[in-house]
Amino acid sequence: MAASWRSLPFLLHCVNAGAHLLLALAVAGRQLFARRGKDTAVAGSSIGTAAEFRGYGVAVRTTWALAAFELLLAAYSCYAGTGAGWALDAVADQADAAARAVAWLLLAAYLQFEFRRRRRRRDDRFPAPLRFWWALFLLLSVLTVAVHAATSLDGIPVPAHSWALDAVSVLAAGVLLVAGLLGKKEADGSATEEPLLDDTAGENNAAYASAFAGAGFLSVITFSWMSPLISVGHKKTLGLDDVPDLDPGDSVAGLLPSFQANLESLASDGTTGPKVTAFKLAKVLVRTFRWHVAVTALYALVYNVATYVGPYLINSLVQYLNGGEERLATKGQLLVLAFVAGKVVECLSQQHSCFRLQQVGIRARSALVAVVYEKGLALSCRSRQIHSSGEMINIVGVDADRIGNSSWYIHDLWLVPLQVGMALFVLYSNLGLASLAALGATVLVMLVNVPSGKVQEKLQQKLMGCKDVRMKATSEILRNMKILKLQGWEMKFLSKIIALRKTETDWLKKYLYTSTMVNFVFWSAPTFIAVVTFGACILMGIPLESGKVLSALATFRVLQEPIYNLPDRISSMIQTKVSLDRIASFLCLEEFPADAVQRLSSGSSDVAIEVSNGCFSWNASPEMPTLKDLNFQARQGMHVAVCGTVGSGKSSLLSCILGEVPKLAGVVKTCGTIAYVSQSAWIQSSKVQENILFGKQMDCEKYDRVLELCSLKKDLENFPLGDQTVIGERGINLSGGQKQRVQIARALYQDPDIYLFDDPFSAVDAHTGSHIFKECLLGALALKTVVYVTHQVEFLPAADLILVIKEGRIAQAGTYNEILGSGEEFMELVVAHQDALAAIDGIDVANGASEAFSSSGVTSQSRSLASAEKKVKQNVKQDGGNRQSGQLVHDEERERGRVGFWVYRKYLTLAYGGALVPFVLLAQILFEVLHIASNYWMAWAAPASKDAKPPVSLYKLIYVYVALALGSSLCTLVRALFLVPAAYKTATLLFNKMHISIFRAPMSFFDSTPSGRILNRASTDQSLVDTSIANKMGSIAFYVIQLSGIIAVMSQVAWQVFVVFVPIFAVCLWYQHYYIDTARELQRMVGTCKAPIIQHFVESITGSTIIRSFGKEIQFVSTNSHLMDAYSRPKFYNSGAMEWLCFRLDMLSSLTFAISLIFLINLPTGLINPGIAGLVVTYGLNLNIMQVWLVSSMCNLENKIISVERILQYLSLPEEAPLSISGDDLPRNWPSEGEIQLHNLHVKYAPQLPFVLKGLTVTFPGGMKTGIVGRTGSGKSTLIQSLFRIMDPTVGQIIIDGIDICTIGLHDLRSRLSIIPQDPTMFEGTVRNNFDPLGEYTDNQIWEALDHCQLGDEVRKKELKLDSPVIENGENWSVGQRQLVCLGRVILRRTKILVLDEATASVDTATDNLIQNTLRQQFSGSTVITIAHRITSVLHSDIVLLLDNGLAVENETPAKLLEDKSSMFSKLVSEYTMR
């Protein structure tokens, strides 16, 4: 042994000399061959100085000081070695000293002169090779200290100058490495590069706001830079404003440029196959964060070396305590010093490694989400069809997180072999050739992983695929929840989600049980390796002394960490590989073609839009073109109208101008900027003002003018906070007309050169439509190029060019007069419009039915007005002084203070009433008892030395050990078999309860809750509950029991340790209590800051066409970056807080260990069994690890359990009225008459908002047709929602056929009514299940309904007929066709009461006339309530109800109202006919 140690210093001198010689050559070469001319030129033009580089002065002074010391030491070495001759040790020492002196002198000169000149260029940090050298020098210095300490313990003297060199080298290396890590160029106020994002210019100063970036050396080492934040968090509940900013390097703006540059360089490396693969993406991440990866690799290396110091020294300690050699006090003290020093280095390197790895994870997550978001904005239409929004949500919410978390194990590929190698070295030094048996056992254990890893990867892919499908369906359902509730379908769709979850959980169960078997194999691995090794010793005749056995056991115990964690690491790597594959495939999707449209700059051509020989297809299929033979030209300032029947290709024409439709042939040119107003309004969930400004600066005069043009001023006056009112998701708190007018205002405020309007007038009333057309299109936009799609024939004569589209072709083109008589297509539309207008003149003025309604209408109106005023005053008084409460959408609420014990109790007892928990604990306790017993047996039964007589035979020794070890391994299997079903059952119950609660929540919940918050719980939080929470709880039980076992073992020999441990553990608990207040709130902030990212992502993907058309991609990328930074801030400081705590706990644990060691070496010889004393040290080595793991796991669990808390929040949502009421005597044919009575009806959207309906008292006679008209926002749609009990009346009653609808079940009500909603909706699936989601009708009935709603021929053309696919949101059907599908649904149901809410707004007049005839035939005896802006749709009604500001202003027959020229209805008709 001594001989082997004697050779180590010689080898170390050779390695040091070689490394320093290479450094000297590198620095000399750099200085000799530097490009002087270029450097000088740059330096001469620079305004910066080296003084602006933080850490430069410290590095230079330290390097010069070290160079001087090395020079003196080299001189001393030459002098001292003159009498040693040519001894190898002496020559190596002198060569080492000379190489050091030369290398450090050259490096000092380089830093002082060459680097100072280079520093004036744009380098932001010390060069990477220089930082790597400083890290390597620290590693070599620490390794030298370890070798010198080990040789001195073996009695080999170490010269004093070597100890001096060691001390100076370690100190200097530490200072230089910290200077290298923290050194960077200070901001000098110059802007050498244009920032990536518009509003990131100010981020150069963010370093001063970052607590970490400005921290000093000691503060960084001890994590004291976190103390101010933790102190604030302990005193009060933290808010996001209390959290410091990120370092610029951690922000998206700082990360994205280098990440994208690396991605582009690797994606375009000339290789065949996909541009981005999982391997390439991983390579990009490593290359982008290579410095952090290198630093954490160094930390990990130091940590793993330090962990084996204790096991290696245990044999020496046992021999020392045995007294087999003379007990020198200095040797005992050196042993204690070596043990403690190893522990301290281990703790420091571990905490800094963990922190830096988490920092890498945060950066990786930010970079990935940023590139995925940019890719999402650039996706082509076909790509969006391939990848649904649910899949994209999973990529952002789950996959990016998983890859970020993979930073924990990026070094495992090379660390595990290193750890095995170091373990074999320790074993070989104690057990000789028996270590080869340990190697074979270890390799065998690792080989077992290969098939299990493949199985887990396959299961993980299946699991993620099922999760994608579920999230896709959930996203679609949440988006259309109002439709589902109106139709009474929500529970049917809930059962669909539950069925999808069942498929998912089938794979989850297989995955969990597979993981259980893998865990059993690997948890048994250390025991298996120990049995094989000790068995080999017996067969080879190698004596098993207690010191060597304990050293081996300690080695196995250290080795068990990587082996124990190997299943989780393998599982995580598999999950990460799957996530990398998914993101890589997403990044390979087809993008929006940038060259589809030739975009010319403003004013460069007289032609604004030109399409030549255009052929386009949404499916990119030449066999099925959407548009063909397109040829038209719009000059600057022209107004072009586009008309045609439903599904003819009008919206597709606008899309091809935008470049959205794949181009098969032809040329498309545009000249100038474009604004696009879509047919289905896209509104952001933000303030009204922000929606209109859309990123532009506020110009008050222009803003007021736009509001006036779009008739929005009156609407804003009615909003609780005017234009500062936050619009709910998808504009939920705006009427259809208001949403369109906000869209038009957004377009007008941008002031582009070209305007594309896709039938925005269909959603607004006649007066508002006329106002917008005259004031906007003919007034403000008179000189602009405008292309507008419209079904209103009356808007066509004003156009300079009319394009009539039929079956994807331009059937006619010209001015109104030119094409009026030139073809039948246009004439069909004009004649249909004229017929509708002629119907107005045919109204029978002397309609006797007027008497039936006149008196009640007037009297009820006056009562309603008085009642409304009173209620509004009461409402104002009730909510007065708190106008902010008028917002519909609020910031997400988060719990405050500690996570309540009830959350833990609820989680533990949810499955089987908690009956499995005691069995899990019992199995864990038995495992620990048997494990300690096996080690105790080996320590007691093995002889202390060769000469001592063994208490038992070798075979009995090994048999008993095998029995105890096998028993402990079986306990791990039993524990897992109890834990998995409990975890699975709990996750399933939480999922089902949460979704039932969500689906039963009132519509007001969905109005005020962005879907991102719900999706976050259904994806991220549920994923944690599925796979993590149970394991975290099991780990805490494991650590508590193990820690108790360690203390019990240590107290057996040194009971005084218990006296020390109690106060120190109390201090640890105090630290944990002090820390957890901050960590808990930071973790909650992480949860609440993630939902806006998902919400913004979904919103952006939905509106990507509009964002691209306005050219706002950079603005939205910037918003995403700020949201990601807001999410990263609490995440980063939460990581810092955890390491702040762990560092302090580690130091306290090391203190406990040091005291126990001091006590042991000072005990008299023979007082204790050296083997048992060695066992105490073996367990004591793990004291700090277990203590830190316990406290950090408790904190980690409290952070993770917040996911359970967030799910439990949604288990107690307010609930709608019962779906059905037992004992309800509702007649089967109810409603038989269809009479609807409204009594003093007051309705508001939320308690804090004003009334929308203000005392409505009206009767809708049974079997008659009632038309409801009124300005946009007058309360028409609100009245319908009240009829279906989407909102229950605050005051008043709705009575249908004598029954108050508030006294019956919701499904009993909604299943007896039918509605065609304002927003036509189709679900992903087939034509059949879109018409009949509940499967109640035959195919013949569905075909009949299709024919009645004018879609029969269209569906028959499709190859799969009723099984033809419908993609997400029905985007492969036009909006008009979707409205016809909704019509078909109600024809199938044929209920006594039918409501039409703008049912024909998106169809042409001819189709509208056909639909009206169909409705009159199919619902001749039904009560039909029609809301329409198209006046001709309500002219044939028996009664017209006119609403204004929530009040019934007129309620008469159309004839009676038209007779009175002063009536508001008469004025509306006049406006409609005259426009």
mmCIF file of N, CA and C in Angstrom, residues 1213-1267:
data_model
loop_
_atom_site.group_PDB
_atom_site.id
_atom_site.type_symbol
_atom_site.label_atom_id
_atom_site.label_comp_id
_atom_site.label_asym_id
_atom_site.label_seq_id
_atom_site.Cartn_x
_atom_site.Cartn_y
_atom_site.Cartn_z
ATOM 1 N N LEU A 1213 -65.673 24.305 -6.784
ATOM 2 C CA LEU A 1213 -66.188 25.407 -7.596
ATOM 3 C C LEU A 1213 -67.684 25.556 -7.361
ATOM 4 N N PRO A 1214 -68.211 26.775 -7.526
ATOM 5 C CA PRO A 1214 -69.675 26.918 -7.455
ATOM 6 C C PRO A 1214 -70.313 26.042 -8.524
ATOM 7 N N GLU A 1215 -71.453 25.492 -8.211
ATOM 8 C CA GLU A 1215 -72.079 24.514 -9.097
ATOM 9 C C GLU A 1215 -73.383 25.056 -9.666
ATOM 10 N N GLU A 1216 -73.656 24.690 -10.901
ATOM 11 C CA GLU A 1216 -74.943 25.032 -11.511
ATOM 12 C C GLU A 1216 -76.066 24.298 -10.774
ATOM 13 N N ALA A 1217 -77.261 24.700 -11.082
ATOM 14 C CA ALA A 1217 -78.422 23.996 -10.525
ATOM 15 C C ALA A 1217 -78.372 22.529 -10.943
ATOM 16 N N PRO A 1218 -79.084 21.645 -10.244
ATOM 17 C CA PRO A 1218 -79.062 20.220 -10.591
ATOM 18 C C PRO A 1218 -79.484 19.990 -12.040
ATOM 19 N N LEU A 1219 -78.900 18.967 -12.655
ATOM 20 C CA LEU A 1219 -79.254 18.640 -14.039
ATOM 21 C C LEU A 1219 -80.684 18.133 -14.131
ATOM 22 N N SER A 1220 -81.097 17.399 -13.116
ATOM 23 C CA SER A 1220 -82.489 16.960 -13.035
ATOM 24 C C SER A 1220 -82.871 16.884 -11.567
ATOM 25 N N ILE A 1221 -84.123 17.082 -11.293
ATOM 26 C CA ILE A 1221 -84.598 17.098 -9.905
ATOM 27 C C ILE A 1221 -85.476 15.875 -9.686
ATOM 28 N N SER A 1222 -85.103 15.045 -8.688
ATOM 29 C CA SER A 1222 -85.872 13.834 -8.406
ATOM 30 C C SER A 1222 -87.270 14.219 -7.906
ATOM 31 N N GLY A 1223 -88.251 13.425 -8.273
ATOM 32 C CA GLY A 1223 -89.624 13.729 -7.880
ATOM 33 C C GLY A 1223 -90.243 14.815 -8.727
ATOM 34 N N ASP A 1224 -89.518 15.234 -9.759
ATOM 35 C CA ASP A 1224 -90.015 16.295 -10.649
ATOM 36 C C ASP A 1224 -91.173 15.730 -11.481
ATOM 37 N N ASP A 1225 -92.333 16.358 -11.417
ATOM 38 C CA ASP A 1225 -93.514 15.886 -12.143
ATOM 39 C C ASP A 1225 -93.658 16.576 -13.496
ATOM 40 N N LEU A 1226 -92.531 16.792 -14.159
ATOM 41 C CA LEU A 1226 -92.551 17.486 -15.446
ATOM 42 C C LEU A 1226 -93.203 16.586 -16.496
ATOM 43 N N PRO A 1227 -94.265 17.058 -17.170
ATOM 44 C CA PRO A 1227 -94.919 16.236 -18.195
ATOM 45 C C PRO A 1227 -93.942 15.875 -19.313
ATOM 46 N N ARG A 1228 -94.121 14.694 -19.878
ATOM 47 C CA ARG A 1228 -93.196 14.225 -20.904
ATOM 48 C C ARG A 1228 -93.255 15.097 -22.153
ATOM 49 N N ASN A 1229 -94.433 15.669 -22.417
ATOM 50 C CA ASN A 1229 -94.562 16.496 -23.621
ATOM 51 C C ASN A 1229 -94.373 17.983 -23.335
ATOM 52 N N TRP A 1230 -93.843 18.322 -22.141
ATOM 53 C CA TRP A 1230 -93.587 19.735 -21.823
ATOM 54 C C TRP A 1230 -92.383 20.224 -22.609
ATOM 55 N N PRO A 1231 -92.462 21.425 -23.151
ATOM 56 C CA PRO A 1231 -93.598 22.346 -23.204
ATOM 57 C C PRO A 1231 -94.514 21.993 -24.382
ATOM 58 N N SER A 1232 -95.798 21.884 -24.083
ATOM 59 C CA SER A 1232 -96.758 21.519 -25.137
ATOM 60 C C SER A 1232 -97.251 22.734 -25.898
ATOM 61 N N GLU A 1233 -97.373 23.880 -25.206
ATOM 62 C CA GLU A 1233 -97.851 25.115 -25.855
ATOM 63 C C GLU A 1233 -96.694 25.985 -26.322
ATOM 64 N N GLY A 1234 -95.636 26.063 -25.508
ATOM 65 C CA GLY A 1234 -94.476 26.887 -25.859
ATOM 66 C C GLY A 1234 -94.612 28.334 -25.467
ATOM 67 N N GLU A 1235 -95.530 28.657 -24.530
ATOM 68 C CA GLU A 1235 -95.677 30.056 -24.101
ATOM 69 C C GLU A 1235 -94.574 30.404 -23.101
ATOM 70 N N ILE A 1236 -93.923 31.535 -23.324
ATOM 71 C CA ILE A 1236 -92.824 31.976 -22.452
ATOM 72 C C ILE A 1236 -93.203 33.317 -21.852
ATOM 73 N N GLN A 1237 -93.142 33.427 -20.522
ATOM 74 C CA GLN A 1237 -93.451 34.672 -19.828
ATOM 75 C C GLN A 1237 -92.231 35.134 -19.025
ATOM 76 N N LEU A 1238 -91.857 36.385 -19.241
ATOM 77 C CA LEU A 1238 -90.768 36.994 -18.473
ATOM 78 C C LEU A 1238 -91.383 37.996 -17.513
ATOM 79 N N HIS A 1239 -91.075 37.865 -16.217
ATOM 80 C CA HIS A 1239 -91.622 38.761 -15.204
ATOM 81 C C HIS A 1239 -90.482 39.527 -14.519
ATOM 82 N N ASN A 1240 -90.423 40.837 -14.773
ATOM 83 C CA ASN A 1240 -89.481 41.720 -14.062
ATOM 84 C C ASN A 1240 -88.069 41.136 -14.059
ATOM 85 N N LEU A 1241 -87.580 40.782 -15.228
ATOM 86 C CA LEU A 1241 -86.316 40.039 -15.340
ATOM 87 C C LEU A 1241 -85.114 40.978 -15.243
ATOM 88 N N HIS A 1242 -84.271 40.712 -14.244
ATOM 89 C CA HIS A 1242 -83.000 41.433 -14.080
ATOM 90 C C HIS A 1242 -81.861 40.428 -14.164
ATOM 91 N N VAL A 1243 -80.903 40.691 -15.063
ATOM 92 C CA VAL A 1243 -79.800 39.738 -15.266
ATOM 93 C C VAL A 1243 -78.493 40.505 -15.371
ATOM 94 N N LYS A 1244 -77.455 39.975 -14.743
ATOM 95 C CA LYS A 1244 -76.105 40.523 -14.874
ATOM 96 C C LYS A 1244 -75.131 39.366 -15.057
ATOM 97 N N TYR A 1245 -73.976 39.657 -15.679
ATOM 98 C CA TYR A 1245 -72.994 38.603 -15.965
ATOM 99 C C TYR A 1245 -72.249 38.145 -14.717
ATOM 100 N N ALA A 1246 -72.026 39.033 -13.789
ATOM 101 C CA ALA A 1246 -71.317 38.682 -12.554
ATOM 102 C C ALA A 1246 -71.788 39.631 -11.470
ATOM 103 N N PRO A 1247 -71.682 39.231 -10.206
ATOM 104 C CA PRO A 1247 -72.180 40.078 -9.109
ATOM 105 C C PRO A 1247 -71.597 41.481 -9.122
ATOM 106 N N GLN A 1248 -70.311 41.609 -9.575
ATOM 107 C CA GLN A 1248 -69.678 42.927 -9.528
ATOM 108 C C GLN A 1248 -69.948 43.765 -10.765
ATOM 109 N N LEU A 1249 -70.667 43.202 -11.746
ATOM 110 C CA LEU A 1249 -70.935 43.925 -12.987
ATOM 111 C C LEU A 1249 -72.350 44.496 -12.992
ATOM 112 N N PRO A 1250 -72.596 45.531 -13.812
ATOM 113 C CA PRO A 1250 -73.938 46.130 -13.861
ATOM 114 C C PRO A 1250 -74.937 45.208 -14.557
ATOM 115 N N PHE A 1251 -76.225 45.517 -14.365
ATOM 116 C CA PHE A 1251 -77.282 44.733 -14.994
ATOM 117 C C PHE A 1251 -77.246 44.908 -16.505
ATOM 118 N N VAL A 1252 -77.481 43.806 -17.217
ATOM 119 C CA VAL A 1252 -77.602 43.856 -18.679
ATOM 120 C C VAL A 1252 -79.076 43.928 -19.065
ATOM 121 N N LEU A 1253 -79.906 43.096 -18.427
ATOM 122 C CA LEU A 1253 -81.359 43.191 -18.585
ATOM 123 C C LEU A 1253 -81.915 43.851 -17.328
ATOM 124 N N LYS A 1254 -82.754 44.856 -17.516
ATOM 125 C CA LYS A 1254 -83.129 45.725 -16.394
ATOM 126 C C LYS A 1254 -84.646 45.758 -16.201
ATOM 127 N N GLY A 1255 -85.222 44.653 -15.791
ATOM 128 C CA GLY A 1255 -86.638 44.630 -15.483
ATOM 129 C C GLY A 1255 -87.514 44.322 -16.666
ATOM 130 N N LEU A 1256 -87.221 43.243 -17.374
ATOM 131 C CA LEU A 1256 -87.927 42.889 -18.596
ATOM 132 C C LEU A 1256 -89.205 42.109 -18.245
ATOM 133 N N THR A 1257 -90.333 42.578 -18.732
ATOM 134 C CA THR A 1257 -91.607 41.866 -18.550
ATOM 135 C C THR A 1257 -92.266 41.721 -19.922
ATOM 136 N N VAL A 1258 -92.231 40.497 -20.460
ATOM 137 C CA VAL A 1258 -92.689 40.240 -21.833
ATOM 138 C C VAL A 1258 -93.297 38.843 -21.881
ATOM 139 N N THR A 1259 -94.262 38.646 -22.781
ATOM 140 C CA THR A 1259 -94.825 37.317 -23.026
ATOM 141 C C THR A 1259 -94.622 36.936 -24.490
ATOM 142 N N PHE A 1260 -94.081 35.729 -24.703
ATOM 143 C CA PHE A 1260 -93.945 35.173 -26.049
ATOM 144 C C PHE A 1260 -95.040 34.114 -26.207
ATOM 145 N N PRO A 1261 -96.091 34.393 -26.958
ATOM 146 C CA PRO A 1261 -97.204 33.438 -27.077
ATOM 147 C C PRO A 1261 -96.749 32.122 -27.695
ATOM 148 N N GLY A 1262 -97.343 31.023 -27.248
ATOM 149 C CA GLY A 1262 -96.976 29.710 -27.740
ATOM 150 C C GLY A 1262 -97.322 29.522 -29.197
ATOM 151 N N GLY A 1263 -96.446 28.861 -29.932
ATOM 152 C CA GLY A 1263 -96.681 28.533 -31.335
ATOM 153 C C GLY A 1263 -96.529 29.698 -32.277
ATOM 154 N N MET A 1264 -96.065 30.847 -31.775
ATOM 155 C CA MET A 1264 -95.935 32.025 -32.634
ATOM 156 C C MET A 1264 -94.462 32.374 -32.812
ATOM 157 N N LYS A 1265 -94.203 33.159 -33.856
ATOM 158 C CA LYS A 1265 -92.834 33.549 -34.198
ATOM 159 C C LYS A 1265 -92.579 34.958 -33.671
ATOM 160 N N THR A 1266 -91.511 35.089 -32.863
ATOM 161 C CA THR A 1266 -91.152 36.397 -32.291
ATOM 162 C C THR A 1266 -89.757 36.780 -32.760
ATOM 163 N N GLY A 1267 -89.645 37.962 -33.302
ATOM 164 C CA GLY A 1267 -88.334 38.477 -33.698
ATOM 165 C C GLY A 1267 -87.835 39.476 -32.668
#
